[in-house]
Amino acid sequence: MEHVHLAVEEDDLYSGYNDYNPTFDSEELENDAGFQQAVRTSHGRRPPMTAKFPGTAIGSRPLASSFGSRIPMASSMGRPMTGAMLDGAARPMTAVRAAGYTSSLARGSTFDPLGQSRGPAPPLEAKNEDTPEEKIKILEKKVNDLIEESCMAQSMGALQLALEKAKEAGRKERALVRQREQSGNADHINLDLTYSVLLNLANQYANNEMYPEALNSYQVIVKNKMFSNAGRLKVNMANIYFKQKNYPKAIKFYRMALDQISNVHKEMRIKIMQNIGVVFVRMGQYSDAITSFEHIMSESPNIKTGFNLILCYYAIGDRERMKKAFQKLISVPLGIDDEDKYIPSNDDASSNMVIEAIKNDKLHQMERELKTLAEKYIMTAAKLIAPAIETSFATGFDWCVDMVKTSQYVELANDLEINKAITYLRQKDFNQAVETLKTFEKKDSRVKSAAATNLSFLYFLEKDYDQADRYADLAMNADRYNPAALINKGNTVFVKQDYEKAAEFYKEALRNDSSCTEALYNLGLAYKRLNRLEEALDCFLKLHAILRNSAQVMYQLANLCELLEDPQQAIEWLMQVISVTPTDPHALAKLGELHDGEGDKSQAFQYYYESFRYFPSNIDVIEWLGAYYIETQFCEKAIQYFERATLIQPTQVKWRLMVASCYRRSGNYQKALETYKDIHCKFPENVECLRFLVRLCTDMGLKEVQEYATKLKKVEKMKEIREQRVKSGREGSGRGRREGREGSAGSAGESRITVTYKVLPASTWGDIFSHSSSSTKGERLSARMRSLPASNEPYEASSPKELDVSYVDPLGPQMERPKTGAKKRVDDDDFADEELGDDLLPE
């Protein structure tokens, strides 16, 4: 056992590094009772250490030699310790010692290891700002701050403030230069700061369209040889000349800038050449523009330049080069990733999180915008050159479709074919348009839905509601989330007066696309037909928040307020309609009608008169104005309105009778007699005319009185016989059906009136006020005319029916009123059909 050795734990190589002497622990000194006691007892009580002889700080300690032994020095042996007093004077310590500790307490000194007896530290010495260097630094900082403030103001749209800041920066910079010259530091002028001030000032002048001042500022920079690369600013000067339409100078400065930019900056040179090409296009020099664009397409092709090149070839009519340019356009690389990159995979959770994070980031948004722009240019170019590159536009479209199918924009081929159908529509060739759209019935769901939506829209315009309903169903089956298809389906149900079902389709369209204004408008109309006026008002108020300047929406709001018996609010909405369409005569007439209902005749007359000025063929307005002048005893002024009514409705005898009555009321009996005679020649069986002729001839003592009296008797007798025949005929035909009618009336309880509404598509919106209670207005005017005062009128008719001017439109309620200019007016029965966005007739 004595040869057996037990295994011991090996020493730790890193042990001891974390150990430290607690003597050096200064963090717990406040809690160290021994240290605190030593401080309290020894502070200021230890006697000072003195020395009799001067000596070194080494004292009697031996020195270490190179041999490692310590040999005491002879000169230091027997000497008193260092720091001693000599002749009562304390000499300074020459050795390193601990702060606050000495071998002896100096005379008159106290123990103060923390230096508390010296008091607080003196304040920092203030910087002297009176020196030239400090003034220069302060001025430079102010100039830089002003430049920054100017740029920030410009970015926020405060262009005037940005210009003021730039001018102030220029003044401060000039003061800085003078300060340097006065201090003798003219050689140390900050050229970068001067360049920044001048450039910012020139830019702010240009932003505020102060082009001469901007050009002067740029000229100062360009002519200064001390500024490196200042020649590039000639591009900015050329841009200003372009805005001023000084195209020759713009080209000159673009070329000067191009000469001063080396080939290393290829992208900058390409952009300048693109600007040169655009200027040549503005000047009509298409050959020179083509040269610039072709060079760019060979060096660094891009979508905009390719599109501009096609436009130039189209302008000069070069078919073959148009085709080549279109092929170059669709082959331009966009440099963006495929959309499949953003489709998450089910395997890797971490990669799915990354894809979710970048799916809608700024880079992906930029890629989508670039792709959308490219598709827009390609579609526009195809629609432009298709009719020009072949003998017929159909052949040209087919060629463009074939080219697109072989490119990276395969999905645009179907859109081009839909545009082909739209072109047929613009050429009024509806059959070809329908045939083209029908070819999409066997395509994929998205294209099928778009084509079926357009077909439904076309058939709806042609009032073939069965076919419109069929294709609306087809579009919905292909894509249930297509709001356009749902709106067209709702429209077909609306014309069948099933308003509840139509409202459901409009609601579904809004759930799929909350910004669909057509669905919201039609939903409001459906609620209006269902007499749910509050809900209709809510719909149109929401729509007004989206379409702030829509006259149709504001009219609907006015009409609903009128139906809700709030005429003042209706007047306010109509005033907003007038602010948007100030020359709409029917809006003015409606305002006049509302003011008339409120009893404000002066305001009513003002709006009716304005309506007459813009549209002098509105028979209702003419009738009201004529009656107003008769009521206010200005019969001479009423004559011109009734004469115009006679021109508009020459078969209506009442207007001629009103003209004659106005002459008679104004005392011009001879003119009245001539007018009545003229009426009798054109309407020989008119009883009222003969009565007035008899009375006038009698009072004027004319010989024709007997002749007219005889005619009057014959006409009255014929009228009585005719009335008796009609009465007997009605009684005979009514006996047979009386029993059945009574039974029907007993079962129904009341008579019912069936109203058939006429629904028009949005593209044929009619008069917004054509259905606004014309019958009640005619009754009011009739009552007013019958109740006119009869004083001082010796030839007033004995029967009030002679002055009945109630208006009955001979053309029926479906007469379409003429439109004024290009303004749209909406009938309150009309509703907005789906315009299909980009699917049909895009702008």
mmCIF file of N, CA and C in Angstrom, residues 314 694 724 819 832:
data_model
loop_
_atom_site.group_PDB
_atom_site.id
_atom_site.type_symbol
_atom_site.label_atom_id
_atom_site.label_comp_id
_atom_site.label_asym_id
_atom_site.label_seq_id
_atom_site.Cartn_x
_atom_site.Cartn_y
_atom_site.Cartn_z
ATOM 1 N N TYR A 314 -44.785 56.502 -84.992
ATOM 2 C CA TYR A 314 -46.193 56.689 -85.365
ATOM 3 C C TYR A 314 -46.415 58.064 -85.998
ATOM 4 N N VAL A 694 -116.997 87.916 -79.746
ATOM 5 C CA VAL A 694 -118.346 88.507 -79.665
ATOM 6 C C VAL A 694 -118.337 89.687 -78.716
ATOM 7 N N GLN A 724 -123.125 64.829 -75.172
ATOM 8 C CA GLN A 724 -124.208 63.898 -74.896
ATOM 9 C C GLN A 724 -123.906 62.513 -75.463
ATOM 10 N N LYS A 819 -80.406 69.029 -73.657
ATOM 11 C CA LYS A 819 -79.340 69.216 -72.675
ATOM 12 C C LYS A 819 -78.570 70.477 -73.000
ATOM 13 N N ALA A 832 -76.923 54.842 -61.652
ATOM 14 C CA ALA A 832 -75.634 54.737 -62.325
ATOM 15 C C ALA A 832 -75.341 53.286 -62.642
#
